[in-house]
mmCIF file of C-alpha atoms and ligand atoms in Angstrom:
data_model
loop_
_atom_site.group_PDB
_atom_site.id
_atom_site.type_symbol
_atom_site.label_atom_id
_atom_site.label_comp_id
_atom_site.label_asym_id
_atom_site.label_seq_id
_atom_site.Cartn_x
_atom_site.Cartn_y
_atom_site.Cartn_z
ATOM 1 C CA MET A 1 198.799 21.344 198.310
ATOM 2 C CA ASP A 2 198.481 20.739 201.910
ATOM 3 C CA PHE A 3 201.337 17.756 201.587
ATOM 4 C CA TRP A 4 203.314 20.433 201.802
ATOM 5 C CA LYS A 5 202.179 22.490 205.444
ATOM 6 C CA ASN A 6 204.618 22.593 207.801
ATOM 7 C CA LYS A 7 206.959 19.973 206.388
ATOM 8 C CA ILE A 8 211.020 21.232 206.792
ATOM 9 C CA ALA A 9 212.634 21.868 203.092
ATOM 10 C CA VAL A 10 216.081 22.347 202.282
ATOM 11 C CA VAL A 11 216.103 24.027 198.349
ATOM 12 C CA THR A 12 219.820 24.374 196.995
ATOM 13 C CA GLY A 13 220.440 26.518 194.431
ATOM 14 C CA GLY A 14 217.623 28.246 196.342
ATOM 15 C CA SER A 15 218.401 31.948 195.335
ATOM 16 C CA LYS A 16 217.953 32.392 191.503
ATOM 17 C CA GLY A 17 216.074 30.581 188.739
ATOM 18 C CA LEU A 18 214.717 27.337 189.070
ATOM 19 C CA GLY A 19 215.400 26.589 192.842
ATOM 20 C CA ARG A 20 213.593 29.933 193.391
ATOM 21 C CA GLU A 21 210.756 28.910 192.210
ATOM 22 C CA ILE A 22 210.644 25.360 193.408
ATOM 23 C CA ALA A 23 211.448 27.593 197.094
ATOM 24 C CA ARG A 24 208.550 29.832 196.951
ATOM 25 C CA ALA A 25 206.040 27.076 195.549
ATOM 26 C CA LEU A 26 207.065 25.277 198.657
ATOM 27 C CA ALA A 27 206.859 28.565 201.081
ATOM 28 C CA ALA A 28 203.135 29.116 199.120
ATOM 29 C CA ALA A 29 202.325 25.496 200.060
ATOM 30 C CA GLY A 30 203.183 26.191 203.847
ATOM 31 C CA ALA A 31 206.760 24.466 203.945
ATOM 32 C CA ARG A 32 209.678 25.951 206.399
ATOM 33 C CA VAL A 33 212.126 26.725 203.836
ATOM 34 C CA ILE A 34 215.809 27.068 203.948
ATOM 35 C CA LEU A 35 218.102 28.397 201.122
ATOM 36 C CA VAL A 36 221.575 27.138 200.244
ATOM 37 C CA ALA A 37 223.546 28.848 198.307
ATOM 38 C CA ARG A 38 227.363 30.426 198.358
ATOM 39 C CA ASN A 39 226.138 34.094 197.818
ATOM 40 C CA GLU A 40 224.775 35.797 201.242
ATOM 41 C CA ALA A 41 222.681 38.683 199.546
ATOM 42 C CA ASP A 42 221.528 36.900 196.914
ATOM 43 C CA LEU A 43 220.034 35.074 199.624
ATOM 44 C CA GLN A 44 219.130 37.217 201.700
ATOM 45 C CA GLU A 45 216.962 39.053 198.945
ATOM 46 C CA ALA A 46 215.508 35.514 197.552
ATOM 47 C CA ALA A 47 214.426 35.238 201.412
ATOM 48 C CA ASP A 48 212.786 38.537 201.762
ATOM 49 C CA ALA A 49 211.210 37.906 198.615
ATOM 50 C CA ILE A 50 209.623 35.109 199.037
ATOM 51 C CA SER A 51 208.536 35.509 202.358
ATOM 52 C CA ALA A 52 206.916 38.885 201.389
ATOM 53 C CA SER A 53 204.404 37.128 198.173
ATOM 54 C CA THR A 54 204.098 34.135 200.565
ATOM 55 C CA GLY A 55 203.888 34.926 204.030
ATOM 56 C CA GLN A 56 206.066 32.550 205.261
ATOM 57 C CA ALA A 57 209.278 32.956 207.004
ATOM 58 C CA VAL A 58 212.155 31.864 204.522
ATOM 59 C CA ASP A 59 215.593 30.884 205.880
ATOM 60 C CA PHE A 60 218.997 30.625 204.152
ATOM 61 C CA HIS A 61 223.041 28.929 204.695
ATOM 62 C CA SER A 62 225.420 29.817 202.568
ATOM 63 C CA ALA A 63 227.662 27.737 201.825
ATOM 64 C CA ASP A 64 229.498 25.759 198.578
ATOM 65 C CA VAL A 65 228.114 22.402 198.398
ATOM 66 C CA THR A 66 230.444 21.069 195.827
ATOM 67 C CA ASP A 67 232.585 20.987 199.092
ATOM 68 C CA PRO A 68 231.972 17.800 201.089
ATOM 69 C CA SER A 69 232.360 19.561 204.753
ATOM 70 C CA ALA A 70 230.851 23.284 203.826
ATOM 71 C CA ALA A 71 227.727 20.823 202.367
ATOM 72 C CA ALA A 72 227.522 18.544 205.653
ATOM 73 C CA HIS A 73 227.419 21.579 207.892
ATOM 74 C CA VAL A 74 224.682 22.975 206.147
ATOM 75 C CA ILE A 75 222.895 19.953 207.020
ATOM 76 C CA GLU A 76 223.460 19.416 210.197
ATOM 77 C CA ALA A 77 222.852 23.250 211.575
ATOM 78 C CA VAL A 78 219.285 22.568 209.549
ATOM 79 C CA VAL A 79 219.082 19.706 211.674
ATOM 80 C CA ASN A 80 219.702 20.830 214.632
ATOM 81 C CA GLU A 81 217.870 24.175 214.388
ATOM 82 C CA TYR A 82 214.045 22.119 212.871
ATOM 83 C CA GLY A 83 214.709 18.655 214.462
ATOM 84 C CA GLY A 84 214.843 17.197 210.623
ATOM 85 C CA ILE A 85 214.683 17.221 206.606
ATOM 86 C CA ASP A 86 211.332 16.155 204.771
ATOM 87 C CA VAL A 87 212.409 17.288 202.202
ATOM 88 C CA LEU A 88 215.860 17.947 200.316
ATOM 89 C CA VAL A 89 215.463 19.611 197.180
ATOM 90 C CA ASN A 90 219.038 19.246 194.909
ATOM 91 C CA VAL A 91 219.044 22.157 192.298
ATOM 92 C CA VAL A 92 222.306 23.449 192.382
ATOM 93 C CA GLY A 93 223.979 22.958 188.864
ATOM 94 C CA ALA A 94 225.415 24.666 185.942
ATOM 95 C CA SER A 95 226.163 24.142 182.356
ATOM 96 C CA LEU A 96 228.468 25.410 179.918
ATOM 97 C CA ARG A 97 229.301 25.024 175.767
ATOM 98 C CA THR A 98 232.177 23.553 174.572
ATOM 99 C CA LYS A 99 233.388 21.388 171.829
ATOM 100 C CA LEU A 100 234.689 17.641 172.895
ATOM 101 C CA VAL A 101 237.753 17.765 171.310
ATOM 102 C CA GLU A 102 238.721 21.144 172.853
ATOM 103 C CA THR A 103 237.468 19.858 176.033
ATOM 104 C CA SER A 104 240.546 19.174 179.226
ATOM 105 C CA PRO A 105 239.258 16.610 182.003
ATOM 106 C CA GLU A 106 239.599 20.023 184.433
ATOM 107 C CA THR A 107 236.261 20.941 182.559
ATOM 108 C CA PHE A 108 235.000 17.448 183.060
ATOM 109 C CA ARG A 109 235.893 17.758 186.924
ATOM 110 C CA ARG A 110 234.434 21.252 187.395
ATOM 111 C CA GLN A 111 231.067 19.781 185.826
ATOM 112 C CA MET A 112 231.037 16.732 188.001
ATOM 113 C CA ALA A 113 231.683 18.960 190.534
ATOM 114 C CA ILE A 114 229.016 21.335 190.367
ATOM 115 C CA ASN A 115 226.561 19.150 188.284
ATOM 116 C CA PHE A 116 227.028 16.201 190.399
ATOM 117 C CA GLU A 117 229.182 16.187 193.759
ATOM 118 C CA SER A 118 227.212 18.935 194.973
ATOM 119 C CA ALA A 119 223.981 16.785 195.071
ATOM 120 C CA VAL A 120 225.768 13.517 196.294
ATOM 121 C CA ASN A 121 227.349 15.874 199.155
ATOM 122 C CA CYS A 122 223.586 16.932 200.361
ATOM 123 C CA THR A 123 222.605 14.054 199.852
ATOM 124 C CA GLN A 124 224.342 11.613 201.921
ATOM 125 C CA ALA A 125 224.831 13.875 204.501
ATOM 126 C CA ALA A 126 220.848 14.126 204.917
ATOM 127 C CA LEU A 127 220.435 10.720 203.987
ATOM 128 C CA LYS A 128 220.073 8.527 207.286
ATOM 129 C CA GLY A 129 217.793 11.587 208.897
ATOM 130 C CA LEU A 130 215.700 11.453 205.500
ATOM 131 C CA ILE A 131 215.386 7.736 206.336
ATOM 132 C CA ALA A 132 214.269 8.121 209.293
ATOM 133 C CA ARG A 133 211.491 10.438 208.974
ATOM 134 C CA ARG A 134 210.262 9.332 205.477
ATOM 135 C CA GLY A 135 211.902 12.323 204.186
ATOM 136 C CA ARG A 136 212.079 12.786 199.768
ATOM 137 C CA VAL A 137 214.468 13.659 197.690
ATOM 138 C CA ILE A 138 213.946 15.778 194.636
ATOM 139 C CA ASN A 139 217.057 16.018 191.916
ATOM 140 C CA VAL A 140 216.963 18.458 189.003
ATOM 141 C CA ALA A 141 218.657 16.805 186.501
ATOM 142 C CA SER A 142 218.040 17.786 182.959
ATOM 143 C CA LEU A 143 217.142 16.442 179.222
ATOM 144 C CA ALA A 144 220.844 16.601 179.058
ATOM 145 C CA ALA A 145 221.028 13.649 181.557
ATOM 146 C CA LYS A 146 219.555 11.214 178.880
ATOM 147 C CA THR A 147 220.575 12.084 175.654
ATOM 148 C CA PRO A 148 223.955 13.440 174.221
ATOM 149 C CA TRP A 149 223.797 16.884 172.654
ATOM 150 C CA PRO A 150 226.064 19.187 170.783
ATOM 151 C CA LEU A 151 228.511 21.355 172.513
ATOM 152 C CA VAL A 152 227.094 20.685 176.449
ATOM 153 C CA GLY A 153 228.865 17.230 176.482
ATOM 154 C CA PRO A 154 230.700 17.372 180.221
ATOM 155 C CA TYR A 155 226.820 18.979 181.450
ATOM 156 C CA VAL A 156 225.369 15.453 179.125
ATOM 157 C CA THR A 157 228.245 13.512 181.443
ATOM 158 C CA SER A 158 227.645 15.046 184.853
ATOM 159 C CA LYS A 159 223.414 14.854 184.690
ATOM 160 C CA ALA A 160 223.619 11.761 183.811
ATOM 161 C CA ALA A 161 225.626 10.858 186.775
ATOM 162 C CA LEU A 162 223.497 12.478 188.251
ATOM 163 C CA ALA A 163 220.012 10.757 187.177
ATOM 164 C CA ALA A 164 222.191 7.203 187.919
ATOM 165 C CA TYR A 165 222.803 8.040 191.633
ATOM 166 C CA THR A 166 219.135 8.979 191.671
ATOM 167 C CA ASN A 167 217.744 6.180 190.545
ATOM 168 C CA GLN A 168 220.156 4.173 193.004
ATOM 169 C CA LEU A 169 218.340 5.992 195.026
ATOM 170 C CA ARG A 170 215.175 5.301 194.507
ATOM 171 C CA PHE A 171 215.778 1.794 194.229
ATOM 172 C CA GLU A 172 217.996 1.117 196.732
ATOM 173 C CA ILE A 173 216.227 2.826 199.856
ATOM 174 C CA PRO A 174 212.376 2.379 199.495
ATOM 175 C CA GLU A 175 212.403 3.623 203.093
ATOM 176 C CA LEU A 176 212.611 6.637 201.575
ATOM 177 C CA GLY A 177 209.488 8.688 201.463
ATOM 178 C CA GLY A 178 210.024 9.517 197.550
ATOM 179 C CA VAL A 179 212.928 10.080 195.027
ATOM 180 C CA LEU A 180 211.876 12.309 192.032
ATOM 181 C CA LEU A 181 214.658 12.747 189.295
ATOM 182 C CA VAL A 182 213.597 16.250 187.290
ATOM 183 C CA CYS A 183 214.631 16.430 183.652
ATOM 184 C CA PRO A 184 213.337 19.355 182.233
ATOM 185 C CA GLY A 185 214.220 21.114 178.673
ATOM 186 C CA PRO A 186 215.431 24.851 178.284
ATOM 187 C CA ILE A 187 213.519 26.811 180.978
ATOM 188 C CA ARG A 188 212.188 30.072 180.222
ATOM 189 C CA ARG A 189 214.669 32.954 181.529
ATOM 190 C CA ALA A 190 215.170 37.164 181.141
ATOM 191 C CA ASP A 191 219.047 36.446 180.405
ATOM 192 C CA SER A 192 218.336 33.132 178.051
ATOM 193 C CA GLY A 193 220.490 33.639 174.902
ATOM 194 C CA GLU A 194 223.057 35.661 176.763
ATOM 195 C CA ARG A 195 223.959 32.923 179.448
ATOM 196 C CA TYR A 196 226.803 31.386 178.048
ATOM 197 C CA ARG A 197 228.324 34.086 175.750
ATOM 198 C CA GLU A 198 231.824 33.652 177.486
ATOM 199 C CA SER A 199 232.140 29.750 176.904
ATOM 200 C CA ALA A 200 229.841 30.180 173.481
ATOM 201 C CA ALA A 201 232.149 32.920 171.888
ATOM 202 C CA ALA A 202 233.785 30.956 169.460
ATOM 203 C CA LEU A 203 231.751 27.976 168.740
ATOM 204 C CA GLY A 204 229.515 29.510 166.173
ATOM 205 C CA GLU A 205 225.866 30.293 165.913
ATOM 206 C CA GLY A 206 223.633 28.425 168.056
ATOM 207 C CA ALA A 207 225.946 27.851 170.881
ATOM 208 C CA GLN A 208 224.066 30.537 172.960
ATOM 209 C CA ALA A 209 221.073 30.090 172.912
ATOM 210 C CA PRO A 210 219.465 27.847 175.352
ATOM 211 C CA GLY A 211 219.552 24.029 175.421
ATOM 212 C CA ALA A 212 222.662 24.633 172.709
ATOM 213 C CA GLY A 213 219.773 24.693 169.619
ATOM 214 C CA VAL A 214 217.679 22.131 170.832
ATOM 215 C CA LYS A 215 213.873 22.862 168.938
ATOM 216 C CA LEU A 216 212.273 23.415 172.102
ATOM 217 C CA SER A 217 210.334 26.223 173.799
ATOM 218 C CA GLY A 218 211.520 27.336 177.368
ATOM 219 C CA LEU A 219 209.327 26.041 180.039
ATOM 220 C CA ASP A 220 207.567 28.214 181.973
ATOM 221 C CA PRO A 221 209.397 28.090 185.153
ATOM 222 C CA ASP A 222 206.592 28.858 187.829
ATOM 223 C CA GLU A 223 204.267 25.837 186.532
ATOM 224 C CA LEU A 224 207.418 23.619 186.214
ATOM 225 C CA ALA A 225 207.925 24.795 189.802
ATOM 226 C CA ARG A 226 203.937 23.375 190.284
ATOM 227 C CA ARG A 227 204.673 20.389 188.566
ATOM 228 C CA VAL A 228 207.650 19.270 190.549
ATOM 229 C CA LEU A 229 205.958 19.734 193.736
ATOM 230 C CA GLN A 230 202.485 17.494 192.095
ATOM 231 C CA ALA A 231 205.044 15.029 190.972
ATOM 232 C CA SER A 232 206.989 14.597 194.111
ATOM 233 C CA ALA A 233 203.511 14.839 196.199
ATOM 234 C CA ALA A 234 202.049 12.164 194.235
ATOM 235 C CA GLY A 235 204.995 9.531 194.566
ATOM 236 C CA LYS A 236 206.765 9.890 191.017
ATOM 237 C CA ARG A 237 210.214 9.209 190.160
ATOM 238 C CA GLU A 238 210.692 10.466 187.602
ATOM 239 C CA LEU A 239 209.222 13.819 185.510
ATOM 240 C CA VAL A 240 210.413 14.063 181.910
ATOM 241 C CA LEU A 241 209.192 17.825 180.485
ATOM 242 C CA PRO A 242 208.191 18.358 178.045
ATOM 243 C CA ARG A 243 207.010 14.809 177.713
ATOM 244 C CA LYS A 244 207.244 14.577 174.146
ATOM 245 C CA ALA A 245 211.448 14.468 174.749
ATOM 246 C CA GLN A 246 210.393 10.892 175.814
ATOM 247 C CA TRP A 247 209.513 9.652 172.276
ATOM 248 C CA LEU A 248 213.373 10.094 171.906
ATOM 249 C CA PHE A 249 214.342 8.092 175.307
ATOM 250 C CA PHE A 250 212.325 5.538 174.089
ATOM 251 C CA VAL A 251 213.449 5.206 170.614
ATOM 252 C CA ASP A 252 217.114 5.805 171.545
ATOM 253 C CA ALA A 253 216.929 1.962 173.683
ATOM 254 C CA PHE A 254 215.818 0.558 170.409
ATOM 255 C CA SER A 255 218.335 1.981 168.081
ATOM 256 C CA PRO A 256 220.469 4.497 169.096
ATOM 257 C CA ARG A 257 220.883 5.113 164.966
ATOM 258 C CA LEU A 258 217.752 6.810 164.697
ATOM 259 C CA GLY A 259 218.406 8.601 167.550
ATOM 260 C CA ASP A 260 221.132 10.369 166.316
ATOM 261 C CA TRP A 261 218.803 11.020 163.333
ATOM 262 C CA LEU A 262 216.169 12.306 166.059
ATOM 263 C CA ARG A 263 218.754 14.564 167.652
ATOM 264 C CA ARG A 264 219.848 16.097 164.324
ATOM 265 C CA ARG A 265 216.786 17.152 163.345
ATOM 266 C CA PHE A 266 215.458 18.794 166.561
ATOM 267 C CA ASN A 267 219.087 20.841 166.132
ATOM 268 C CA ARG A 268 218.229 24.273 165.153
ATOM 269 C CA HIS A 269 221.454 24.472 163.995
ATOM 270 C CA ARG A 270 222.736 21.295 162.981
HETATM 271 N N1 NAP B 301 217.905 26.848 183.671
HETATM 272 C C1 NAP B 301 217.722 25.642 182.400
HETATM 273 O O1 NAP B 301 217.229 26.127 181.048
HETATM 274 C C2 NAP B 301 218.047 24.651 182.698
HETATM 275 C C3 NAP B 301 216.716 23.504 182.252
HETATM 276 C C4 NAP B 301 217.161 22.103 182.106
HETATM 277 C C5 NAP B 301 217.982 21.744 183.630
HETATM 278 N N2 NAP B 301 218.333 22.661 184.446
HETATM 279 C C6 NAP B 301 218.804 22.428 185.826
HETATM 280 O O2 NAP B 301 218.142 23.027 186.443
HETATM 281 C C7 NAP B 301 218.957 23.693 187.828
HETATM 282 C C8 NAP B 301 218.853 25.420 187.522
HETATM 283 O O3 NAP B 301 219.127 25.687 187.250
HETATM 284 P P1 NAP B 301 218.839 27.299 186.651
HETATM 285 O O4 NAP B 301 219.433 28.062 185.560
HETATM 286 O O5 NAP B 301 217.617 27.623 187.192
HETATM 287 O O6 NAP B 301 220.139 28.020 187.555
HETATM 288 P P2 NAP B 301 221.080 29.570 188.126
HETATM 289 O O7 NAP B 301 219.849 30.088 187.876
HETATM 290 O O8 NAP B 301 222.442 29.825 187.091
HETATM 291 O O9 NAP B 301 220.592 29.024 189.877
HETATM 292 C C9 NAP B 301 221.948 28.187 190.290
HETATM 293 C C10 NAP B 301 221.747 28.731 191.567
HETATM 294 O O10 NAP B 301 222.914 27.316 192.149
HETATM 295 C C11 NAP B 301 223.538 27.794 193.256
HETATM 296 N N3 NAP B 301 225.272 27.790 193.437
HETATM 297 C C12 NAP B 301 225.471 27.692 192.112
HETATM 298 N N4 NAP B 301 226.780 27.375 192.602
HETATM 299 C C13 NAP B 301 226.711 26.642 194.071
HETATM 300 C C14 NAP B 301 227.126 26.038 194.524
HETATM 301 N N5 NAP B 301 228.876 25.591 194.291
HETATM 302 N N6 NAP B 301 227.377 25.790 196.045
HETATM 303 C C15 NAP B 301 225.729 26.378 196.363
HETATM 304 N N7 NAP B 301 224.841 27.417 195.644
HETATM 305 C C16 NAP B 301 225.588 26.843 194.423
HETATM 306 C C17 NAP B 301 223.483 29.729 192.851
HETATM 307 O O11 NAP B 301 223.648 30.572 193.946
HETATM 308 P P3 NAP B 301 225.226 31.047 194.104
HETATM 309 O O12 NAP B 301 226.175 31.645 192.855
HETATM 310 O O13 NAP B 301 225.084 32.197 195.097
HETATM 311 O O14 NAP B 301 225.835 30.004 194.704
HETATM 312 C C18 NAP B 301 221.763 29.781 192.120
HETATM 313 O O15 NAP B 301 221.196 30.132 193.986
HETATM 314 C C19 NAP B 301 220.257 23.507 187.275
HETATM 315 O O16 NAP B 301 220.751 22.221 187.938
HETATM 316 C C20 NAP B 301 219.960 22.798 186.299
HETATM 317 O O17 NAP B 301 221.590 22.269 185.257
HETATM 318 C C21 NAP B 301 218.176 24.124 184.240
#
């Protein structure tokens, strides 16, 4: 895909998981990739591995992007070094398992920080420069941005805020080269079903399962990364995968009652 050749691409959350796959796909397509995450050793390992598999130099910056000044500092450092940013990919995010009735406001605040403010901090710092270059933004949300789901209330809430912010960016700033909202279902990975062991321990069957028990098979991360880049290059506004999930959102628009019934049917542990 020549489209990404020599583009300056910042990928937050680029040391692991989906962010790493997107970073690898961008480097393979010829982009100059800069990874952002907190753990420096993981960043170094990811940059080396992506470089070795694509032949492209990969740079990185260590920062906690939930801190607005740290995010602004990273964006400024990249602009100073590379002259600007062509694509900002906000992938940082995390889920947890919790019953709404037992969830503290502090847990909501922490989920808002990682899933919403992280993207706002980086985007707002980069925005004027992105507009000047007709740069792009890709924000990774989740199917959870569009539907309630048991045991992931703060995740649903914070990803919905990210989706609203992404829609606002796209609508209010047509001068950007493109704004893509990505809403994937569960993504296949080696530690699926293990990651929420701690927060899910007391929550019963299904709480640890990928997607908190949704009846969907995991998306292939490599294929998903490719689809994300294709959709952004084609100027798409939204990528929802698997596509069949969109039916639920159509139903919700007309009958939330029917939507709730469908959600129960699609939960393995209802
Ligand atoms: N996994 C899924 O099934 C799935 C499904 C739908 C949507 N998503 C979304 O896809 C995105 C990636 O998920 P994933 O599961 O692939 O992630 P992951 O493997 O847990 O990786 C998270 C990445 O973000 C970095 N990170 C975390 N907190 C950070 C912070 N405060 N500042 C800077 N970097 C930070 C991590 O590195 P450090 O810890 O070193 O900072 C790491 O590089 C998330 O937004 C997630 O909500 C995931």
